[in-house]
Amino acid sequence: MTSLKEICRGLPLNPLPENKGRRKGIPHAPVRTPNLTAEEKKLALRNALRYFPPEIQKKLALEFAEELRLYGHIYMYRFCPDIEMRAYPIGEYPCKTKSAAAIMLMIMNNLDPSVAQFPQELVTYGGNGQVFSNWAQFWLVMHYLSEMTEEQTLVMYSGHPLGLFPSHQRAPRLIITNGMVIPNYSSRDEYEKMFALGVTMYGQMTAGSYCYIGPQGIVHGTVLTVLNAGRRYLKAQELSGKVFVTSGLGGMSGAQAKAAVIAGCVGIIAEVDEAALLKRHKQGWLMEISNNLDHCIARLRICIFEDRMSCIFFNQSFLLFSREARKNKIALSLGYHGNVVDLWERLVYELDTTGELLVDLGSDQTSCHNPFNGGYYPVQLGFEEGKQLLSSNPGKFRMLVQESLRRHVAAINKLADKGMFFWDYGNAFLLEAQRAGADVAKKGGNKTEFRYPSYVQHIMGDIFSLGFGPFRWVCTSGDPQDLATTDSIAMSVLEDSIRQGVSTSVKQQYHDNIRWIREASRHSLVVGSQARILYSDQKGRVSIAVAINRAISEGKIKAPVVLSRDHHDVSGTDSPFRETSNIYDGSAFCADMAVQNFVGDSFRGATWVALHNGGGVGWGEVINGGFGLVLDGSKEAEERAKMMLSWDVSNGVARRCWSGNAFAYETICQAMKENGTLRVTLPHKVVDENILEQAVKH
């Protein structure tokens, strides 16, 4: 077993580690099909061999060529380290700075098999969200971090460590860019080729920025989405007895089962990959699993209708449990091992034959940003058959995916026509369905609007405009007690803010946050590092950060705390089909906000910053960025947090204000009152729309 000290020594070349290839018993990434020419294959090998001295290149060239042939990419399996990959307490990392040790901890958490979707392929989530492109990069980065001082910055080009460069103490210790491809060449086909060549990488969002915290990272947002969907669509403050149908139990989508339970509803989540189902069930995130649609439908009926005679064939204990569940309003999560299209079509069949609409809310979290490379499996084939076809005949696989998407949407449309409410979860589902020819068009809609809204357009967009987003922190001691202390601190900050007085809209969010923290500690959400996510606004983020930093200084928290957020945030992402889909001034396809955020965070105190092409909706569809900020209890850390976190929220609120959002206008005006050095250009509304009509006709 390799130790942390050995990991930090650099690439193990003498002797070379044994090449054990792909490990059995763990999930692996789908085979990629880059369609390289003979010359491009040589270039891919030449690029991979750059990491190694000439005396071992011949040996490695043969196995790298085999990996390229079998898997469509050179992962360098020989160099996958024989270590228990997890977030070790920060004091165990052999580093010269706490900042570097914190980054190491975050990297290893992203690759922890309990966290990562395909750990041996360095994929954290989303089917293709890479931490690095190959294992040589992992070894080099860990070595550089172990040697780094406070006068150096590590520069990362799409997984490749360019090197340590002289900087200064207040500069970021790490600068990451992923997928920064010239726009005219940022197509999916070009990406597959460039990734195979080892020259670019899809970092998703928090995979390539080393800030993923397991499925908890999306649970809070999913809870808020489901709760607010119930409030908006069903006019319901409580969701007991309501049914939410969706798909996906992989990386980020794995949050859906737990979110349904916390929100108080019945969730049925389809997943084609049995390994993902079993993983979530073992972790306690999924209560039940079934591969039988009859069982799933009967289970729904029992949860909704207490005395349905059609369910009499279940044994007595099962009926008693279900009746008790309804009586006590126990929320349930049921994982269906099968294709979600089959589930939707069965729900249509039940509607047609019995007149019963068994679903209230619906969405989808398949990895539709990557539909033709394993992110979406067609209903016509089983999971294993689909993987084989993807490898042997990608063209036919693509055709079946598009046919499946058309069936998928047709079933949803029939249920929606009878009162089921569906939304797009920002995974490019409606975008890809439209490209496949499905009936998702909105009459009179613009390019970012479909028959169904995105969850940002109807639910989360106004929350973003109030400045609320997925703030998070990681306790680097690895001690659950430290996490409990930070939870208590966050609760106190929120309660104090409510007592001091906040607007009605902000107050609702704060109450939801307090509920979340209470539920989070009850539901064992930690997978991997001791982390917490909390949708917070600017005031809340700054106040919580300051309070945590002071608790570290006073010894109430044993080790530094890393602050971060999902890139899916107020300011972090320009994505016209998700984060900025509710911006209607024509700038939804512009990426100034995300780029400015990356730059602004870097000189306002971030420990590291990242800027990515792609994430969520897919390659070429998004520009997004994130940060990490280490709180060590020092006065300097407090000042960094105040400065950087304020900008990190205000940037996006100001942009949303300028686009015409009333909540953002109110929020940024309040921020300017509280900080005299903040001055934002405010928009004037066109009061009389007739002048526009007259001017155009003139």
Tab-separated table of C-alpha atoms in Angstrom, residues 18 45 61 108 116 147 150 161 204 213 332 350 376 383 393 525 529 602 638 687 690:
chain	number	residue	atom	x	y	z
A	18	GLU	CA	2.805	-3.266	-11.846
A	45	LEU	CA	0.964	8.489	-27.796
A	61	ALA	CA	4.003	3.044	-25.657
A	108	MET	CA	-8.232	12.951	-2.961
A	116	ALA	CA	-16.272	9.386	-7.548
A	147	GLU	CA	6.959	21.362	-2.564
A	150	GLU	CA	3.577	30.749	-0.168
A	161	PRO	CA	0.358	20.788	-14.341
A	204	GLN	CA	-17.686	19.487	-15.372
A	213	ILE	CA	-18.369	17.123	-1.825
A	332	LEU	CA	-40.195	7.222	0.784
A	350	GLU	CA	-52.068	3.514	-15.755
A	376	TYR	CA	-28.272	8.610	-21.650
A	383	PHE	CA	-27.700	-1.335	-20.023
A	393	ASN	CA	-21.580	1.238	-33.505
A	525	LEU	CA	-25.429	13.307	4.336
A	529	SER	CA	-15.009	14.693	3.443
A	602	SER	CA	-8.287	35.555	-7.822
A	638	GLU	CA	-11.059	36.901	7.699
A	687	VAL	CA	-42.307	52.641	-18.616
A	690	ASN	CA	-45.617	52.020	-26.932
